CSV table of C-alpha atoms and ligand atoms in Angstrom, one decimal:
chain,number,residue,atom,x,y,z
A,429,MET,CA,89.4,108.6,119.3
A,430,SER,CA,91.5,106.8,121.9
A,431,GLN,CA,94.8,105.3,121.0
A,432,THR,CA,94.6,102.7,123.7
A,433,ASN,CA,94.1,99.8,121.3
A,434,GLN,CA,96.1,97.1,123.0
A,435,ASN,CA,96.0,94.6,120.2
A,436,GLU,CA,97.8,96.8,117.7
A,437,THR,CA,101.5,97.4,117.6
A,438,PRO,CA,102.3,101.1,117.9
A,439,ILE,CA,104.1,102.6,114.8
A,440,LEU,CA,106.2,104.7,117.3
A,441,GLU,CA,107.0,103.9,120.9
A,442,VAL,CA,109.3,106.1,123.0
A,443,GLN,CA,110.6,104.7,126.2
A,444,ASN,CA,112.2,106.8,129.0
A,445,LEU,CA,113.6,109.3,126.5
A,446,LYS,CA,116.0,111.9,127.9
A,447,LYS,CA,117.8,114.7,126.1
A,448,TYR,CA,120.1,116.8,128.4
A,449,PHE,CA,122.3,119.7,127.3
A,450,ASN,CA,125.5,120.6,129.1
A,451,VAL,CA,125.3,124.3,129.7
A,452,SER,CA,127.6,126.5,131.8
A,453,ALA,CA,125.3,126.5,134.9
A,454,GLY,CA,124.9,122.6,134.8
A,455,THR,CA,122.9,120.0,133.0
A,456,LEU,CA,119.7,121.3,131.3
A,457,HIS,CA,117.0,118.6,131.3
A,458,ALA,CA,115.2,119.6,128.1
A,459,VAL,CA,113.4,116.2,127.8
A,460,ASP,CA,113.4,114.2,130.9
A,461,ASP,CA,112.1,110.6,131.0
A,462,VAL,CA,109.3,110.8,128.4
A,463,SER,CA,107.4,107.7,127.3
A,464,PHE,CA,104.5,107.3,124.9
A,465,LYS,CA,103.1,105.2,122.1
A,466,ILE,CA,101.5,106.4,118.8
A,467,TYR,CA,99.3,104.1,116.6
A,468,LYS,CA,99.3,104.3,112.8
A,469,GLY,CA,97.2,107.0,111.2
A,470,LYS,CA,96.8,108.9,114.5
A,471,THR,CA,98.0,112.3,115.8
A,472,LEU,CA,99.6,112.9,119.1
A,473,GLY,CA,99.4,116.5,120.1
A,474,VAL,CA,102.2,117.9,122.3
A,475,VAL,CA,101.4,121.1,124.2
A,476,GLY,CA,103.1,123.2,126.7
A,477,GLU,CA,104.7,126.6,127.3
A,478,SER,CA,107.7,128.0,125.5
A,479,GLY,CA,110.9,126.2,126.6
A,480,CYS,CA,109.2,123.1,128.0
A,481,GLY,CA,111.0,120.9,125.5
A,482,LYS,CA,108.5,120.3,122.6
A,483,SER,CA,110.9,120.9,119.8
A,484,THR,CA,113.8,119.0,121.5
A,485,LEU,CA,111.4,116.1,121.9
A,486,GLY,CA,110.4,116.2,118.2
A,487,ARG,CA,114.0,116.4,117.0
A,488,THR,CA,115.2,113.7,119.4
A,489,VAL,CA,112.4,111.3,118.3
A,490,LEU,CA,113.5,111.8,114.7
A,491,HIS,CA,117.1,111.2,115.7
A,492,LEU,CA,118.1,114.7,114.4
A,493,LEU,CA,119.5,115.1,117.9
A,494,GLU,CA,121.2,112.3,119.7
A,495,SER,CA,119.3,111.2,122.8
A,496,THR,CA,121.0,111.2,126.2
A,497,SER,CA,119.3,107.9,127.0
A,498,GLY,CA,116.1,106.0,126.3
A,499,LYS,CA,114.6,104.0,123.4
A,500,ILE,CA,112.8,105.0,120.2
A,501,PHE,CA,111.1,102.1,118.5
A,502,PHE,CA,109.8,102.9,115.0
A,503,GLU,CA,107.9,100.0,113.5
A,504,GLY,CA,109.5,97.8,116.2
A,505,LYS,CA,113.1,98.8,115.5
A,506,ASP,CA,115.1,100.9,117.9
A,507,ILE,CA,116.3,103.8,115.7
A,508,THR,CA,118.9,105.0,118.2
A,509,LYS,CA,120.8,101.9,117.2
A,510,VAL,CA,120.5,101.8,113.4
A,511,ASN,CA,123.5,101.8,111.0
A,512,ARG,CA,124.1,104.5,108.3
A,513,HIS,CA,122.2,102.5,105.6
A,514,GLU,CA,119.2,102.0,107.8
A,515,LEU,CA,119.3,105.7,108.8
A,516,THR,CA,118.6,106.7,105.2
A,517,GLN,CA,115.4,104.7,105.3
A,518,VAL,CA,114.5,106.2,108.6
A,519,ARG,CA,115.1,109.7,107.1
A,520,ARG,CA,112.6,108.8,104.4
A,521,ASP,CA,110.0,107.3,106.7
A,522,MET,CA,110.2,110.0,109.4
A,523,GLN,CA,109.9,113.6,108.2
A,524,PHE,CA,109.8,117.0,109.9
A,525,ILE,CA,107.6,120.1,109.1
A,526,PHE,CA,109.0,123.3,110.8
A,527,GLN,CA,107.3,126.3,112.3
A,528,ASP,CA,108.8,128.9,110.0
A,529,PRO,CA,109.3,127.5,106.5
A,530,PHE,CA,111.0,130.8,105.5
A,531,SER,CA,114.0,130.1,107.7
A,532,SER,CA,114.1,126.4,106.7
A,533,LEU,CA,113.9,127.2,102.9
A,534,ASN,CA,117.0,128.2,101.0
A,535,PRO,CA,116.1,131.8,99.7
A,536,ARG,CA,118.1,131.1,96.5
A,537,LYS,CA,116.1,128.1,95.5
A,538,THR,CA,112.8,128.3,93.6
A,539,VAL,CA,109.7,126.5,94.6
A,540,GLY,CA,110.4,123.7,92.1
A,541,GLU,CA,114.0,123.3,93.2
A,542,ALA,CA,113.1,123.3,96.9
A,543,ILE,CA,110.5,120.5,96.4
A,544,ALA,CA,113.0,118.6,94.1
A,545,ASP,CA,115.7,118.5,96.8
A,546,PRO,CA,114.4,115.7,99.0
A,547,LEU,CA,113.3,113.7,96.0
A,548,MET,CA,116.9,113.8,94.6
A,549,LEU,CA,118.6,113.3,97.9
A,550,LEU,CA,116.4,110.6,99.5
A,551,LYS,CA,114.9,108.9,96.4
A,552,GLY,CA,117.7,109.5,93.9
A,553,GLU,CA,115.2,110.9,91.3
A,554,LYS,CA,116.3,113.0,88.3
A,555,GLY,CA,115.2,114.1,84.9
A,556,SER,CA,111.6,113.9,83.8
A,557,GLN,CA,110.6,111.6,86.7
A,558,LEU,CA,111.8,114.3,89.1
A,559,PHE,CA,110.0,117.1,87.2
A,560,GLU,CA,106.7,115.1,87.1
A,561,ASP,CA,106.9,114.3,90.8
A,562,VAL,CA,107.6,118.0,91.8
A,563,ILE,CA,104.5,119.0,89.7
A,564,ARG,CA,102.5,116.3,91.3
A,565,MET,CA,103.6,117.4,94.8
A,566,MET,CA,102.7,121.0,94.0
A,567,ASP,CA,99.2,119.9,92.9
A,568,THR,CA,98.8,117.8,96.0
A,569,VAL,CA,99.5,120.6,98.4
A,570,GLY,CA,97.6,123.2,96.4
A,571,LEU,CA,100.5,125.3,95.0
A,572,ALA,CA,99.6,126.6,91.5
A,573,ARG,CA,102.0,125.4,88.8
A,574,ARG,CA,102.8,129.0,87.8
A,575,LEU,CA,104.7,129.3,91.1
A,576,TYR,CA,107.3,126.7,90.0
A,577,ASN,CA,109.9,129.4,89.3
A,578,THR,CA,109.1,131.8,92.1
A,579,TYR,CA,111.3,132.3,95.2
A,580,PRO,CA,110.1,131.9,98.8
A,581,HIS,CA,110.2,135.6,99.6
A,582,GLU,CA,107.7,136.2,96.8
A,583,LEU,CA,105.1,134.1,98.5
A,584,ASP,CA,102.9,134.5,101.6
A,585,GLY,CA,103.3,132.4,104.7
A,586,GLY,CA,100.6,129.9,103.8
A,587,ARG,CA,102.2,129.1,100.4
A,588,ARG,CA,105.7,128.8,102.0
A,589,GLN,CA,104.3,126.3,104.5
A,590,ARG,CA,102.8,124.4,101.6
A,591,ILE,CA,106.3,124.1,100.2
A,592,GLY,CA,107.5,122.7,103.6
A,593,ILE,CA,104.6,120.2,103.5
A,594,ALA,CA,105.4,119.2,99.9
A,595,ARG,CA,109.0,118.6,100.8
A,596,ALA,CA,108.0,116.5,103.8
A,597,ILE,CA,105.5,114.3,102.0
A,598,SER,CA,107.4,114.0,98.7
A,599,VAL,CA,109.4,111.0,99.9
A,600,ASN,CA,106.3,109.1,101.1
A,601,PRO,CA,107.0,109.2,104.8
A,602,LYS,CA,104.9,107.2,107.3
A,603,PHE,CA,105.4,109.6,110.2
A,604,ILE,CA,105.8,113.4,110.4
A,605,VAL,CA,106.8,115.6,113.4
A,606,CYS,CA,105.0,118.9,112.8
A,607,ASP,CA,106.6,121.6,114.9
A,608,GLU,CA,104.2,124.5,115.3
A,609,PRO,CA,103.4,124.4,111.5
A,610,VAL,CA,100.7,127.0,111.6
A,611,SER,CA,101.9,129.3,114.5
A,612,ALA,CA,103.4,131.8,112.1
A,613,LEU,CA,100.4,132.0,109.9
A,614,ASP,CA,97.4,134.3,109.9
A,615,VAL,CA,94.4,132.7,111.6
A,616,SER,CA,92.4,132.6,108.4
A,617,ILE,CA,95.3,130.7,106.7
A,618,GLN,CA,95.8,128.4,109.7
A,619,ALA,CA,92.6,126.5,109.1
A,620,GLN,CA,93.4,125.9,105.4
A,621,VAL,CA,96.8,124.5,106.2
A,622,LEU,CA,95.5,122.3,109.1
A,623,ASN,CA,92.8,120.9,106.8
A,624,LEU,CA,95.4,120.2,104.1
A,625,MET,CA,97.4,118.3,106.7
A,626,LEU,CA,94.3,116.3,107.8
A,627,ASP,CA,93.5,115.5,104.2
A,628,LEU,CA,97.0,114.3,103.6
A,629,GLN,CA,96.9,112.2,106.7
A,630,GLU,CA,93.8,110.5,105.7
A,631,ALA,CA,94.9,109.9,102.1
A,632,ASN,CA,98.3,108.5,103.1
A,633,ASP,CA,97.5,106.9,106.5
A,634,LEU,CA,100.1,109.3,108.0
A,635,THR,CA,101.0,109.4,111.7
A,636,TYR,CA,101.7,112.8,113.2
A,637,ILE,CA,103.3,114.3,116.3
A,638,PHE,CA,101.8,117.8,116.3
A,639,ILE,CA,103.6,120.3,118.5
A,640,THR,CA,101.9,123.5,119.4
A,641,HIS,CA,101.3,125.9,122.3
A,642,ASP,CA,97.8,126.7,120.9
A,643,MET,CA,95.1,124.6,122.7
A,644,SER,CA,92.5,125.3,120.1
A,645,VAL,CA,94.7,124.0,117.3
A,646,VAL,CA,95.7,120.9,119.3
A,647,LYS,CA,92.1,120.1,120.1
A,648,TYR,CA,91.2,120.3,116.4
A,649,ILE,CA,93.9,118.0,115.1
A,650,SER,CA,94.8,115.5,117.9
A,651,ASP,CA,93.6,112.0,118.8
A,652,ASP,CA,95.7,112.0,122.0
A,653,ILE,CA,97.4,114.8,123.7
A,654,CYS,CA,100.6,115.0,125.9
A,655,VAL,CA,100.9,118.0,128.1
A,656,MET,CA,104.6,118.9,128.8
A,657,TYR,CA,106.0,120.9,131.6
A,658,LEU,CA,109.7,121.6,131.9
A,659,GLY,CA,110.9,118.5,130.0
A,660,GLN,CA,108.3,116.1,131.4
A,661,VAL,CA,104.9,114.8,130.3
A,662,VAL,CA,102.6,115.7,133.2
A,663,GLU,CA,99.3,114.4,131.6
A,664,LYS,CA,98.4,112.3,128.6
A,665,CYS,CA,94.9,111.1,127.4
A,666,PRO,CA,92.6,111.2,124.4
A,667,SER,CA,91.9,114.7,123.2
A,668,ASP,CA,88.2,114.9,124.2
A,669,GLU,CA,89.0,113.5,127.6
A,670,LEU,CA,91.6,116.2,128.2
A,671,PHE,CA,89.3,119.0,127.5
A,672,ALA,CA,86.3,117.5,129.4
A,673,ASN,CA,88.3,116.3,132.4
A,674,PRO,CA,91.7,118.0,132.8
A,675,LEU,CA,93.3,116.5,135.9
A,676,HIS,CA,96.8,118.1,136.3
A,677,PRO,CA,96.7,121.6,137.8
A,678,TYR,CA,99.0,122.8,135.0
A,679,THR,CA,96.6,121.4,132.3
A,680,GLN,CA,93.8,123.1,134.1
A,681,ALA,CA,95.7,126.4,134.0
A,682,LEU,CA,96.5,126.0,130.3
A,683,LEU,CA,92.9,125.4,129.5
A,684,SER,CA,91.6,128.3,131.5
A,685,ALA,CA,93.8,130.5,129.4
A,686,ILE,CA,91.8,129.8,126.2
A,687,PRO,CA,89.3,132.7,125.8
A,688,LEU,CA,85.7,131.4,125.8
A,689,LEU,CA,83.7,132.1,122.7
A,690,ASP,CA,80.4,132.2,124.6
A,691,ILE,CA,80.0,135.9,125.6
A,692,ASP,CA,77.5,135.0,128.4
A,693,GLN,CA,80.1,133.0,130.2
A,694,GLU,CA,82.5,134.9,132.4
A,695,VAL,CA,86.0,134.6,131.0
A,696,LYS,CA,88.3,133.4,133.8
A,697,HIS,CA,92.0,133.5,133.0
A,698,GLU,CA,93.9,131.7,135.6
A,699,ILE,CA,97.2,133.5,135.9
A,700,LEU,CA,100.0,131.3,136.9
A,701,GLN,CA,101.9,132.7,139.8
A,702,GLY,CA,105.1,131.7,141.6
A,703,GLU,CA,108.6,131.1,140.4
A,704,LEU,CA,109.3,129.1,137.3
A,705,THR,CA,111.5,126.1,138.2
A,706,SER,CA,114.8,126.0,136.3
A,707,PRO,CA,115.3,123.1,133.9
A,708,ILE,CA,119.0,123.1,134.9
A,709,ASN,CA,119.8,120.5,137.6
A,710,PRO,CA,116.1,120.2,138.6
A,711,LYS,CA,115.1,118.7,142.0
A,712,PRO,CA,113.4,115.3,142.0
A,713,GLY,CA,109.9,116.5,143.0
A,714,CYS,CA,107.1,118.0,140.8
A,715,ARG,CA,108.5,120.8,138.7
A,716,PHE,CA,105.2,122.6,138.7
A,717,ALA,CA,104.8,122.7,142.5
A,718,SER,CA,106.3,126.2,142.9
A,719,ARG,CA,103.4,127.6,140.8
A,720,CYS,CA,100.7,125.2,141.9
A,721,LYS,CA,97.9,126.4,144.2
A,722,TYR,CA,97.3,122.9,145.5
A,723,ALA,CA,101.0,122.1,146.3
A,724,THR,CA,101.7,120.1,149.5
A,725,ALA,CA,104.8,118.5,151.1
A,726,LYS,CA,104.3,115.3,149.0
A,727,CYS,CA,105.0,117.3,145.8
A,728,LYS,CA,108.7,117.4,146.8
A,729,GLU,CA,108.8,113.7,146.1
A,730,PRO,CA,109.1,112.2,142.6
A,731,GLN,CA,105.7,112.1,140.9
A,732,GLU,CA,104.6,108.8,139.4
A,733,PHE,CA,103.1,109.0,135.9
A,734,ARG,CA,100.1,106.7,136.5
A,735,GLU,CA,96.9,105.7,134.7
A,736,VAL,CA,94.0,107.0,136.8
A,737,SER,CA,91.3,106.0,134.4
A,738,ASP,CA,91.2,104.2,131.0
A,739,GLY,CA,93.9,105.8,128.9
A,740,HIS,CA,94.2,108.8,131.2
A,741,PHE,CA,97.7,109.3,132.7
A,742,VAL,CA,98.7,112.0,135.1
A,743,ALA,CA,101.8,112.8,137.2
A,744,CYS,CA,100.3,114.5,140.2
A,745,CYS,CA,100.1,113.0,143.7
A,746,GLY,CA,97.0,115.3,144.4
A,747,VAL,CA,94.9,113.5,141.8
A,748,THR,CA,93.0,110.5,143.1
A,749,GLY,CA,91.8,107.6,141.0
A,750,GLN,CA,88.3,107.6,139.5
B,937,ATP,N1,121.1,123.2,121.7
B,937,ATP,C1,120.7,123.5,122.9
B,937,ATP,N2,121.6,123.8,123.9
B,937,ATP,C2,121.3,124.1,125.2
B,937,ATP,N3,120.0,124.2,125.5
B,937,ATP,C3,119.0,124.0,124.6
B,937,ATP,C4,119.3,123.6,123.3
B,937,ATP,N4,118.2,123.5,122.6
B,937,ATP,C5,117.2,123.7,123.5
B,937,ATP,N5,117.7,124.0,124.7
B,937,ATP,C6,116.9,124.3,125.9
B,937,ATP,O1,116.1,123.2,126.1
B,937,ATP,C7,114.8,123.7,126.6
B,937,ATP,C8,113.7,123.2,125.7
B,937,ATP,O2,113.8,123.9,124.5
B,937,ATP,P1,112.8,123.7,123.3
B,937,ATP,O3,113.2,124.6,122.2
B,937,ATP,O4,112.7,122.2,123.0
B,937,ATP,O5,111.4,124.2,123.9
B,937,ATP,P2,110.0,124.4,123.1
B,937,ATP,O6,109.0,123.8,124.0
B,937,ATP,O7,110.1,123.9,121.7
B,937,ATP,O8,109.8,126.0,123.1
B,937,ATP,P3,109.1,126.9,122.1
B,937,ATP,O9,107.6,126.8,122.4
B,937,ATP,O10,109.6,128.3,122.4
B,937,ATP,O11,109.5,126.5,120.7
B,937,ATP,C9,114.9,125.2,126.8
B,937,ATP,O12,115.3,125.5,128.1
B,937,ATP,C10,116.0,125.5,125.8
B,937,ATP,O13,116.7,126.7,126.3
B,938,MG,MG1,109.8,124.8,119.9
């Protein structure tokens, strides 16, 4: 479903967000002038190749990384400007689920202790209330109660990710950045965890940013999708529209890399050629131009991110309006 409901206030609005890192070779533009809106209860998928800035975007939106510039409005308030007290509330409202729960979980803490941590730290719970809530969380994410005293290394990837999900939802957040939450899991387990996340979203009216490099996963879970390339969003539109009518040559290349299930259809993998542009001190033009088969001289100029049809935005001078 499209998110372009103009009457509603977005739960999250990001305006011209930049996150640069100073590295020895210059300034690395990890997130470079990204803007989007997300409405309550929706999922914005963020896709793109490794290193395009997906995780940096997610962390900067949550204020875990300080932005270089730009605004992040959560429920109308710019969270780049909140004081310490307000930040505690933001930490409760906006949570994070990581790709690899194993590395984000303390190996010396049991399942029960790991789920108790955020409840103690962010909600000040203790005693029987804390114990009851931990058990309730375990039930909610489908972790058997007998696992309360087990350690992360004793569990499979799917159960470890259920701990990560329980920790995130335990403090009743409104918004969660999910950074490749199923990428490390077996395909058979992926669907179970994705369905759990969808059920939790529906039950709690949660809003997600869902980061992945897997186009099948993003199609399954997203309402809208942003396609990122070297720090910039090159295309954004409702999920169905992206798969039916991909406009940016980079999106087209990404989609052609999904193996087709229909064996009668010829599988055409478009292999991207040409040199990958560096995210360090990038030139003003299109960053994909060096790999684009349609590139012209106009691609050396800055590309406007414009709406070419209802809710469909693209940053490519070669795309004409519809
Ligand atoms: N702390 C840092 N210092 C310097 N550069 C960084 C830092 N964190 C990320 N980068 C760089 O920023 C760019 C974006 O990295 P990021 O991890 O956000 O990409 P990603 O899209 O999440 O990749 P992946 O799919 O591999 O997780 C990369 O060039 C990366 O090397
Ligand atoms: Mg990442």
